[in-house]
Amino acid sequence: MTPDGLPNHYTRREVLAAGAGAAGALALGGYGLSRFWPDSGEARPDFVLRAQPETIELGGRKASTWTFGHGVPGPELRLKQGERVRIRVENALPEETTIHWHGINLENAMDGVPGVTQAPIPPGGSFLYDFVPPDAGTYFFHPHVGTQLDRGLYGALIVEPRLETLAYDREATLILDDWLDGIAGTPAQALARLRSGGMQMGGMSGMKGMGGMGGMDMSGTPTPGSYLTASGQESAWGSLPGLANLLQQGQLDAGDIRYPLYLINGRPPEDHASVQVRRGERLRLRVINAASDTLFSLAVDDHSLTVVASDGHEVVPTRTDALVIGMGERFDVLLDASRPGAHRIVASALGKGGRAVAILRYLGASRSRAPAANAPTARRARVVSYADLRTVEPAVRSAGAREVDLPLGMDMHKPYRWTLGGQAFPKAAEIAIARGEVVRFVLENSTMMPHPMHLHGHVFRPVGVGPHAPAKDTITVSPMQTTAVEFVADNPGGWMFHCHNAYHAEAGMMRVVQVAA
Ligand code: C2O
Ligand code: CU
């Protein structure tokens, strides 16, 4: 822990100790240690994560939730690129779970998807994840069962490169989240309400555009507002600043759930997390959107940001004032610390009227105060779009891809049923792909809600933004827009492709992509 309580620097030993301590305490409650530490001579894991119920404190409120035993978020796990890691996940929850290593292109059996890559871990059981992360960068981990992602079961997963090419003096991780668990019921109850059509934003709202605008591509339509393009122009629908403007103006559906709290590193604005920096330093921020139903825009008062990686993968450094970040997406940015004082890091819950706030504090400026959490932010902010980001890797060919149409929609005849390619998981066919095939997924969003679409086990690149399109694993598809992504299916196995809105995925917006061995 840092003096501010930021759980940014767990060492392997601390995490192990934490896991062992929790296991010891729980052994009294009926979970025998021998169950988790068999005398089989099995190699000792590098990390132990024990999923368990815990009561946490959020700005003075008590919330009973599920965590890895030391509050929210879970520990930050730091791996080394190309080096094998063994992570034992112990399940002290009252229901089945698994852990998915979001964005890591690992071997299929370690991907953590119940019924597809492994049997779920039963209550009292455990599973040893054992893999080699091939790429460096910023990732995260979370369960892949039900709506467990919307509890406190997530943490940052940082893969340190063999050779660091970025120059910076210190780093901090910022995990964004929308929170209701233990304060406004549970995620499972929220889903049940959506299914019974009883929630204010649920039911058919996602389809309100179907009558007039269904299928219409509104790309290019100007969307005046406080978010500008990266070059400072008025933005258009189809770009990330355009999406942010329409969400903020209430012209689109921002999500299905109203949350009482938004968090950065598990802390609400009234009990904020802090990041410390020294004047003249260059700070690397790893920003992860671990929310279940909320897109954020993130900016730091009085500082501009330089994007250096998107979903873990390096991009040509690109200036921006703010990031628009969908659920499951990550951005790494550099910040030059040149304005001593205390400044807010504000993550606005787009279209939901709330925000998460942390403080950037310069060492030696302990008396400066940042503006109030809810005070206005800069009137205008430039925002990078996917088309502004350029990979640092060599250009990729784009000819000869097989197109697979996977429209994003809703089944109007069922109470809360989201679809992908017209089918709702689990009653959905597998998408069969030959090994090595180049595939293009065409994602036509005919709903009024943005959907961050995530593919397991591979990286894809957005199509139509040039040969230097950035490598990503999650991409936000704006309402009434069509986004295509392309990838080389080079990792055999059954891989999920789904919306990273936890409620949409659980309500059907998910498919299995089967890459032949
Ligand atoms: Cu973080 Cu299947 O996803
Ligand atoms: Cu969705």
Coordinates of C-alpha atoms and ligand atoms in Angstrom, one line a residue:
M1 CA 0.0 0.0 0.0
T2 CA 1.1 3.6 -0.6
P3 CA 0.6 6.2 2.2
D4 CA -2.6 7.1 0.4
G5 CA -3.9 3.6 0.5
L6 CA -3.6 3.0 -3.2
P7 CA -3.1 -0.7 -3.6
N8 CA -0.6 -0.2 -6.4
H9 CA 2.4 -2.0 -5.2
Y10 CA 1.6 -5.4 -3.9
T11 CA 4.6 -7.6 -4.2
R12 CA 4.2 -11.3 -4.9
R13 CA 5.0 -12.1 -1.3
E14 CA 2.4 -9.7 0.1
V15 CA -0.3 -11.1 -2.1
L16 CA 0.6 -14.6 -1.1
A17 CA 0.6 -13.6 2.6
A18 CA -2.8 -12.0 2.1
G19 CA -4.2 -15.1 0.5
A20 CA -2.7 -17.4 3.1
G21 CA -4.0 -15.2 6.0
A22 CA -7.5 -15.2 4.6
A23 CA -7.4 -18.9 4.1
G24 CA -6.3 -19.4 7.6
A25 CA -9.1 -17.3 9.0
L26 CA -11.7 -19.1 6.9
A27 CA -10.4 -22.5 7.8
L28 CA -12.3 -22.0 11.0
G29 CA -15.5 -21.5 9.0
G30 CA -15.3 -24.8 7.3
Y31 CA -13.0 -24.3 4.4
G32 CA -10.2 -26.7 5.2
L33 CA -6.8 -25.6 4.1
S34 CA -6.0 -29.0 2.9
R35 CA -8.5 -28.5 0.2
F36 CA -6.5 -25.8 -1.3
W37 CA -3.0 -26.9 -0.5
P38 CA -2.9 -30.6 -1.3
D39 CA 0.1 -32.6 -0.3
S40 CA 0.5 -33.5 -4.0
G41 CA 3.9 -31.7 -4.3
E42 CA 2.2 -29.4 -6.7
A43 CA 4.2 -26.3 -7.5
R44 CA 3.6 -23.4 -5.2
P45 CA 1.6 -20.7 -7.0
D46 CA 3.1 -17.2 -7.6
F47 CA -0.2 -15.6 -6.5
V48 CA -3.2 -16.7 -4.6
L49 CA -6.6 -15.0 -5.1
R50 CA -9.3 -16.0 -2.7
A51 CA -12.7 -14.8 -3.8
Q52 CA -14.9 -14.3 -0.7
P53 CA -17.6 -12.2 0.9
E54 CA -16.4 -9.0 2.6
T55 CA -17.9 -5.9 4.1
I56 CA -16.1 -2.8 2.8
E57 CA -16.4 0.9 3.5
L58 CA -17.3 3.3 0.7
G59 CA -17.2 6.9 1.9
G60 CA -18.6 6.0 5.3
R61 CA -21.2 3.6 4.0
K62 CA -20.8 -0.1 4.7
A63 CA -21.4 -2.4 1.8
S64 CA -21.3 -6.2 1.9
T65 CA -19.9 -7.5 -1.4
W66 CA -17.5 -10.0 -2.8
T67 CA -13.8 -9.3 -3.0
F68 CA -10.4 -11.0 -3.0
G69 CA -10.2 -10.3 0.7
H70 CA -8.6 -6.8 1.0
G71 CA -11.2 -4.4 -0.2
V72 CA -11.8 -3.1 -3.7
P73 CA -10.2 -3.3 -6.1
G74 CA -8.4 -6.6 -5.8
P75 CA -4.6 -6.8 -5.7
E76 CA -2.6 -5.4 -8.6
L77 CA -0.9 -8.4 -10.1
R78 CA 2.4 -7.7 -11.9
L79 CA 3.6 -10.3 -14.4
K80 CA 6.7 -10.4 -16.6
Q81 CA 6.3 -10.6 -20.4
G82 CA 7.1 -14.1 -21.6
E83 CA 7.5 -15.5 -18.1
R84 CA 5.2 -18.3 -16.9
V85 CA 2.9 -17.4 -14.0
R86 CA 0.8 -19.7 -11.8
I87 CA -2.2 -18.1 -10.1
R88 CA -4.3 -20.2 -7.7
V89 CA -7.9 -19.0 -7.5
E90 CA -9.8 -20.2 -4.4
N91 CA -13.5 -19.9 -4.3
A92 CA -14.9 -19.0 -0.8
L93 CA -18.1 -17.6 -2.4
P94 CA -21.5 -19.2 -2.0
E95 CA -21.6 -19.8 -5.8
E96 CA -19.5 -20.9 -8.7
T97 CA -16.9 -18.6 -10.2
T98 CA -13.9 -18.4 -12.6
I99 CA -11.4 -15.8 -13.4
H100 CA -10.7 -14.4 -16.9
W101 CA -7.5 -12.6 -17.7
H102 CA -8.9 -9.9 -19.9
G103 CA -6.8 -9.0 -22.9
I104 CA -4.1 -11.7 -22.4
N105 CA -3.6 -13.9 -25.5
L106 CA -3.1 -17.0 -23.5
E107 CA -3.7 -20.7 -24.1
N108 CA -7.5 -21.4 -24.3
A109 CA -7.7 -23.7 -21.3
M110 CA -6.6 -20.9 -19.0
D111 CA -9.1 -18.3 -20.3
G112 CA -11.5 -18.7 -17.4
V113 CA -14.8 -19.1 -19.2
P114 CA -17.2 -21.7 -17.5
G115 CA -18.6 -24.3 -19.7
V116 CA -16.3 -23.3 -22.6
T117 CA -12.7 -23.4 -21.4
Q118 CA -13.1 -25.0 -17.9
A119 CA -15.6 -26.3 -15.5
P120 CA -16.7 -23.6 -13.1
I121 CA -14.9 -23.5 -9.7
P122 CA -17.4 -24.7 -7.1
P123 CA -17.8 -23.1 -3.7
G124 CA -14.9 -24.4 -1.6
G125 CA -12.9 -25.4 -4.7
S126 CA -9.9 -24.0 -6.4
F127 CA -8.3 -23.8 -9.9
L128 CA -4.7 -23.2 -10.9
Y129 CA -4.3 -20.8 -13.8
D130 CA -0.9 -21.4 -15.4
F131 CA 0.1 -19.3 -18.4
V132 CA 2.7 -17.2 -20.2
P133 CA 1.6 -13.6 -21.0
P134 CA 3.1 -12.9 -24.5
D135 CA 2.5 -9.2 -24.6
A136 CA 3.4 -6.4 -22.1
G137 CA 0.8 -3.8 -21.1
T138 CA -2.2 -2.9 -19.0
Y139 CA -4.8 -5.7 -18.5
F140 CA -7.2 -6.7 -15.7
F141 CA -8.9 -9.8 -14.3
H142 CA -12.5 -10.5 -13.3
P143 CA -14.9 -13.4 -13.0
H144 CA -16.7 -14.7 -16.1
V145 CA -19.8 -15.9 -14.3
G146 CA -23.1 -14.1 -14.2
T147 CA -22.9 -10.5 -13.1
Q148 CA -20.0 -11.1 -10.6
L149 CA -18.0 -8.5 -12.5
D150 CA -20.3 -5.9 -11.0
R151 CA -19.2 -6.8 -7.5
G152 CA -15.7 -6.1 -6.1
L153 CA -14.0 -9.0 -7.9
Y154 CA -11.6 -7.2 -10.2
G155 CA -8.0 -6.1 -10.2
A156 CA -5.3 -4.7 -12.4
L157 CA -3.1 -7.1 -14.3
I158 CA 0.1 -5.4 -15.4
V159 CA 2.5 -7.2 -17.7
E160 CA 6.0 -5.7 -17.4
P161 CA 7.9 -5.6 -20.7
R162 CA 11.2 -7.4 -21.2
L163 CA 12.6 -4.1 -22.2
E164 CA 10.8 -0.8 -21.2
T165 CA 10.8 1.6 -24.2
L166 CA 8.8 4.3 -22.6
A167 CA 10.5 6.9 -20.4
Y168 CA 8.7 7.9 -17.2
D169 CA 9.5 8.5 -13.6
R170 CA 6.6 6.8 -11.8
E171 CA 3.3 5.2 -12.5
A172 CA -0.1 4.7 -11.0
T173 CA -3.1 2.6 -12.0
L174 CA -6.6 4.1 -12.0
I175 CA -9.4 1.6 -12.1
L176 CA -12.8 3.1 -12.8
D177 CA -16.0 1.4 -11.6
D178 CA -19.8 1.9 -11.2
W179 CA -21.0 0.7 -7.9
L180 CA -24.3 -0.6 -6.4
D181 CA -23.5 -3.8 -4.6
G182 CA -24.5 -3.8 -1.0
I183 CA -25.8 -0.3 -1.3
A184 CA -28.7 -0.6 -3.8
G185 CA -29.2 -4.4 -3.7
T186 CA -27.0 -6.8 -5.7
P187 CA -26.1 -7.0 -9.3
A188 CA -28.2 -10.2 -9.6
Q189 CA -31.2 -8.3 -8.2
A190 CA -30.6 -5.5 -10.7
L191 CA -30.6 -8.0 -13.6
A192 CA -33.7 -9.6 -12.3
R193 CA -35.4 -6.2 -12.2
L194 CA -34.3 -5.6 -15.8
R195 CA -35.7 -9.0 -16.8
S196 CA -39.1 -8.2 -15.2
G197 CA -39.1 -4.8 -16.9
G198 CA -39.5 -3.0 -13.7
M199 CA -36.5 -0.7 -13.8
Q200 CA -36.6 2.9 -14.8
M201 CA -34.1 2.5 -17.7
G202 CA -34.8 -1.1 -18.6
G203 CA -37.1 -2.8 -21.0
M204 CA -37.3 -1.4 -24.4
S205 CA -35.4 1.8 -23.9
G206 CA -32.4 0.4 -25.7
M207 CA -34.4 0.2 -28.9
K208 CA -36.1 3.5 -28.9
G209 CA -34.4 4.5 -32.1
M210 CA -35.6 1.5 -34.1
G211 CA -38.6 3.2 -35.6
G212 CA -37.1 6.3 -37.1
M213 CA -33.4 5.7 -37.4
G214 CA -32.9 1.9 -37.4
G215 CA -30.0 1.0 -39.6
M216 CA -29.3 4.6 -40.5
D217 CA -25.6 5.5 -40.4
M218 CA -25.4 8.9 -39.0
S219 CA -21.6 9.2 -39.4
G220 CA -20.4 12.7 -39.9
T221 CA -23.4 14.4 -38.4
P222 CA -22.0 17.2 -36.2
T223 CA -22.5 16.8 -32.4
P224 CA -21.7 20.2 -30.8
G225 CA -20.8 20.0 -27.1
S226 CA -17.9 20.2 -24.8
Y227 CA -15.9 17.3 -26.3
L228 CA -13.8 18.2 -29.4
T229 CA -11.8 16.2 -31.8
A230 CA -8.1 15.6 -31.0
S231 CA -7.3 18.5 -33.3
G232 CA -9.7 20.8 -31.5
Q233 CA -12.6 20.7 -34.1
E234 CA -16.2 20.2 -33.4
S235 CA -16.8 16.5 -33.3
A236 CA -19.1 14.3 -35.4
W237 CA -21.3 11.3 -34.6
G238 CA -19.3 8.1 -35.0
S239 CA -16.2 9.6 -33.2
L240 CA -15.6 9.1 -29.5
P241 CA -16.0 12.8 -28.7
G242 CA -19.2 12.8 -30.7
L243 CA -20.5 9.8 -28.7
A244 CA -19.5 11.6 -25.4
N245 CA -21.4 14.7 -26.4
L246 CA -24.6 12.9 -27.2
L247 CA -24.4 10.8 -24.1
Q248 CA -23.9 13.9 -21.9
Q249 CA -26.8 15.7 -23.6
G250 CA -29.1 12.7 -22.9
Q251 CA -29.7 12.0 -26.6
L252 CA -28.6 8.4 -26.3
D253 CA -29.1 5.6 -23.8
A254 CA -26.2 5.7 -21.4
G255 CA -26.9 2.2 -19.9
D256 CA -29.5 0.1 -18.1
I257 CA -28.6 0.7 -14.5
R258 CA -28.5 3.8 -12.2
Y259 CA -25.6 3.6 -9.8
P260 CA -25.4 5.3 -6.5
L261 CA -21.6 5.6 -6.7
Y262 CA -18.7 5.8 -9.1
L263 CA -15.3 4.8 -7.9
I264 CA -11.6 5.3 -8.8
N265 CA -9.5 2.6 -7.1
G266 CA -12.4 1.6 -5.0
R267 CA -12.9 5.0 -3.5
P268 CA -15.8 7.4 -3.9
P269 CA -15.2 11.2 -4.4
E270 CA -15.7 12.0 -0.7
D271 CA -13.0 9.6 0.3
H272 CA -10.9 9.9 -2.8
A273 CA -7.7 8.0 -3.7
S274 CA -4.6 10.1 -4.4
V275 CA -1.7 9.9 -6.8
Q276 CA 1.5 11.6 -5.8
V277 CA 3.9 13.2 -8.1
R278 CA 6.9 15.5 -8.0
R279 CA 7.2 18.6 -10.1
G280 CA 9.2 17.9 -13.3
E281 CA 8.4 14.2 -13.3
R282 CA 6.7 12.3 -16.0
L283 CA 3.9 10.1 -14.7
R284 CA 2.4 7.1 -16.4
L285 CA -1.2 6.5 -15.7
R286 CA -2.8 3.1 -16.5
V287 CA -6.5 3.7 -16.9
I288 CA -8.8 0.7 -16.7
N289 CA -12.6 0.8 -17.1
A290 CA -13.8 -2.1 -14.9
A291 CA -17.4 -0.8 -14.8
S292 CA -20.3 -3.0 -15.8
D293 CA -22.7 -0.5 -17.4
T294 CA -20.9 2.9 -17.6
L295 CA -18.7 4.6 -20.1
F296 CA -16.4 7.3 -18.6
S297 CA -14.6 10.3 -19.9
L298 CA -11.4 10.9 -17.9
A299 CA -9.4 14.1 -17.6
V300 CA -6.9 15.6 -15.1
D301 CA -7.6 19.3 -14.3
D302 CA -4.9 21.6 -15.8
H303 CA -2.9 18.8 -17.4
S304 CA -3.0 17.4 -20.9
L305 CA -2.4 13.7 -21.5
T306 CA -0.3 11.8 -24.1
V307 CA -1.8 8.4 -25.0
V308 CA 0.9 5.8 -25.4
A309 CA -1.0 2.5 -25.3
S310 CA -4.5 1.3 -26.0
D311 CA -5.7 -2.0 -24.5
G312 CA -2.2 -2.7 -23.5
H313 CA -0.7 -2.2 -27.0
E314 CA 1.7 0.6 -27.7
V315 CA 0.6 3.4 -30.0
V316 CA 2.4 6.5 -31.4
P317 CA 2.2 9.1 -28.6
T318 CA -0.9 11.2 -29.2
R319 CA -2.0 14.3 -27.2
T320 CA -5.4 14.6 -25.8
D321 CA -7.2 16.4 -22.9
A322 CA -9.6 13.6 -22.1
L323 CA -10.2 9.9 -22.7
V324 CA -13.5 8.3 -23.6
I325 CA -13.3 4.8 -22.3
G326 CA -15.8 1.9 -22.6
M327 CA -16.2 -1.0 -20.2
G328 CA -13.2 -3.4 -20.7
E329 CA -11.0 -0.8 -22.5
R330 CA -7.7 0.5 -21.1
F331 CA -5.5 3.4 -22.0
D332 CA -2.0 4.2 -20.8
V333 CA -1.2 7.9 -20.8
L334 CA 1.8 10.0 -19.8
L335 CA 1.4 13.2 -17.9
D336 CA 4.1 15.9 -17.4
A337 CA 3.9 17.2 -13.9
S338 CA 4.4 20.9 -14.4
R339 CA 1.7 22.5 -12.3
P340 CA 2.4 22.1 -8.6
G341 CA -0.6 21.8 -6.4
A342 CA -3.6 19.5 -6.0
H343 CA -5.6 18.7 -9.1
R344 CA -8.7 16.5 -9.6
I345 CA -8.6 13.4 -11.8
V346 CA -12.3 13.3 -12.9
A347 CA -14.0 10.3 -14.5
S348 CA -17.4 11.5 -15.6
A349 CA -20.0 8.7 -15.9
L350 CA -21.2 9.7 -19.4
G351 CA -24.9 10.4 -19.6
K352 CA -25.4 9.4 -16.0
G353 CA -24.8 12.6 -14.2
G354 CA -22.3 11.2 -11.7
R355 CA -18.5 11.1 -11.5
A356 CA -15.6 9.4 -9.8
V357 CA -12.8 11.6 -8.6
A358 CA -9.2 11.1 -7.4
I359 CA -6.6 13.7 -6.6
L360 CA -3.2 14.2 -8.3
R361 CA -1.1 15.7 -5.5
Y362 CA 2.4 17.2 -6.0
L363 CA 4.8 16.4 -3.2
G364 CA 5.4 19.5 -1.1
A365 CA 2.0 20.9 -2.0
S366 CA 0.2 19.3 1.0
R367 CA -1.6 22.6 1.8
S368 CA -3.1 23.1 -1.7
R369 CA -6.7 22.1 -2.1
A370 CA -8.2 20.8 -5.2
P371 CA -11.6 22.2 -6.3
A372 CA -14.7 20.5 -4.9
A373 CA -15.4 17.1 -6.4
N374 CA -18.5 18.3 -8.1
A375 CA -17.2 21.7 -9.2
P376 CA -17.3 22.1 -13.0
T377 CA -14.4 20.8 -15.2
A378 CA -12.8 22.5 -18.2
R379 CA -15.4 23.8 -20.6
R380 CA -13.9 22.1 -23.6
A381 CA -11.8 19.0 -24.0
R382 CA -10.1 17.4 -26.9
V383 CA -10.7 13.6 -27.1
V384 CA -8.8 11.1 -29.2
S385 CA -10.8 8.7 -31.4
Y386 CA -9.7 5.3 -32.5
A387 CA -8.8 6.8 -35.9
D388 CA -6.3 9.1 -34.2
L389 CA -4.3 6.2 -32.7
R390 CA -1.5 4.6 -34.8
T391 CA 0.2 1.4 -34.0
V392 CA 3.9 1.4 -33.6
E393 CA 4.1 -2.0 -35.2
P394 CA 4.5 -2.5 -38.9
A395 CA 1.4 -1.8 -41.1
V396 CA -0.9 -4.8 -41.5
R397 CA -2.4 -6.1 -44.7
S398 CA -6.1 -5.9 -45.0
A399 CA -7.0 -7.8 -48.2
G400 CA -8.9 -11.0 -48.3
A401 CA -10.6 -11.0 -44.9
R402 CA -13.7 -13.1 -44.6
E403 CA -16.6 -10.9 -43.4
V404 CA -18.9 -12.1 -40.7
D405 CA -21.9 -9.9 -40.0
L406 CA -22.7 -9.7 -36.3
P407 CA -25.3 -7.0 -35.8
L408 CA -25.8 -5.8 -32.2
G409 CA -29.5 -5.8 -31.3
M410 CA -32.3 -6.7 -28.9
D411 CA -34.9 -9.4 -29.1
M412 CA -38.1 -7.4 -29.0
H413 CA -40.2 -10.5 -28.1
K414 CA -38.3 -11.3 -25.0
P415 CA -38.2 -9.3 -21.7
Y416 CA -34.5 -8.2 -21.6
R417 CA -32.7 -10.1 -24.2
W418 CA -29.7 -8.7 -26.1
T419 CA -28.5 -10.3 -29.3
L420 CA -25.3 -10.6 -31.3
G421 CA -25.7 -11.7 -34.9
G422 CA -29.4 -12.2 -34.2
Q423 CA -28.8 -14.9 -31.5
A424 CA -28.7 -14.7 -27.8
F425 CA -26.2 -16.7 -25.8
P426 CA -26.3 -19.5 -24.6
K427 CA -28.8 -20.5 -27.3
A428 CA -26.4 -19.4 -30.0
A429 CA -24.4 -21.2 -32.6
E430 CA -20.6 -21.1 -32.5
I431 CA -18.8 -18.9 -35.1
A432 CA -16.5 -21.4 -36.8
I433 CA -13.2 -20.1 -38.0
A434 CA -10.2 -21.8 -39.6
R435 CA -6.9 -21.5 -37.9
G436 CA -4.9 -18.7 -39.4
E437 CA -7.9 -17.2 -41.2
V438 CA -8.2 -13.5 -41.5
V439 CA -11.6 -12.5 -40.3
R440 CA -13.6 -9.3 -40.3
F441 CA -16.4 -8.9 -37.8
V442 CA -18.9 -6.3 -39.1
L443 CA -20.8 -4.8 -36.1
E444 CA -23.9 -2.9 -36.9
N445 CA -25.3 -1.3 -33.8
S446 CA -29.0 -0.7 -34.4
T447 CA -29.7 0.2 -30.7
M448 CA -29.5 3.6 -29.0
M449 CA -26.8 2.3 -26.6
P450 CA -23.0 2.1 -27.1
H451 CA -21.7 -1.5 -26.8
P452 CA -18.0 -2.1 -26.0
M453 CA -17.3 -5.3 -27.8
H454 CA -14.5 -7.6 -26.5
L455 CA -12.8 -10.6 -28.1
H456 CA -10.9 -13.1 -26.0
G457 CA -7.5 -14.6 -27.0
H458 CA -6.7 -12.3 -29.9
V459 CA -6.1 -8.7 -30.8
F460 CA -8.1 -7.0 -33.5
R461 CA -7.8 -3.7 -35.4
P462 CA -10.6 -1.4 -36.4
V463 CA -11.1 -1.3 -40.2
G464 CA -11.2 1.8 -42.2
V465 CA -8.8 3.9 -40.2
G466 CA -5.7 3.2 -42.3
P467 CA -3.0 0.6 -42.2
H468 CA -1.7 1.8 -38.9
A469 CA -4.9 1.0 -37.0
P470 CA -4.2 0.4 -33.3
A471 CA -4.3 -3.2 -31.9
K472 CA -7.1 -3.6 -29.4
D473 CA -9.2 -6.2 -27.7
T474 CA -12.2 -4.1 -26.8
I475 CA -13.9 -1.4 -29.0
T476 CA -16.9 0.8 -28.3
V477 CA -19.5 0.7 -31.1
S478 CA -21.6 3.9 -31.1
P479 CA -25.4 3.7 -31.5
M480 CA -26.6 3.6 -35.1
Q481 CA -23.0 3.1 -36.3
T482 CA -21.3 0.2 -38.0
T483 CA -17.8 -0.6 -36.8
A484 CA -15.7 -3.4 -38.4
V485 CA -12.7 -5.1 -36.8
E486 CA -10.2 -7.5 -38.3
F487 CA -8.0 -10.1 -36.8
V488 CA -5.9 -13.1 -37.6
A489 CA -7.4 -16.2 -35.9
D490 CA -4.1 -17.5 -34.7
N491 CA -5.0 -18.9 -31.3
P492 CA -7.0 -22.2 -31.4
G493 CA -9.9 -22.9 -29.1
G494 CA -13.3 -21.5 -28.1
W495 CA -13.1 -17.7 -27.5
M496 CA -15.9 -15.5 -26.3
F497 CA -16.8 -12.4 -28.2
H498 CA -19.2 -10.2 -26.3
C499 CA -20.4 -6.9 -25.1
H500 CA -18.5 -5.8 -22.0
N501 CA -21.7 -4.4 -20.5
A502 CA -22.0 -7.2 -17.9
Y503 CA -25.8 -7.1 -18.1
H504 CA -25.9 -7.2 -21.9
A505 CA -23.5 -10.1 -22.0
E506 CA -25.5 -12.0 -19.3
A507 CA -28.7 -11.2 -21.2
G508 CA -27.4 -12.8 -24.5
M509 CA -25.0 -10.4 -26.2
M510 CA -22.2 -13.0 -26.4
R511 CA -21.0 -15.7 -28.8
V512 CA -18.3 -18.4 -28.9
V513 CA -15.8 -18.0 -31.7
Q514 CA -14.4 -21.4 -32.3
V515 CA -10.9 -21.3 -33.9
A516 CA -10.1 -24.8 -35.2
A517 CA -6.9 -26.4 -33.8
Ligands
C2O1 CU1 -13.4 -8.9 -19.6 CU2 -15.2 -11.9 -21.6 O1 -14.3 -10.3 -20.6
CU2 CU -24.0 -4.0 -24.9

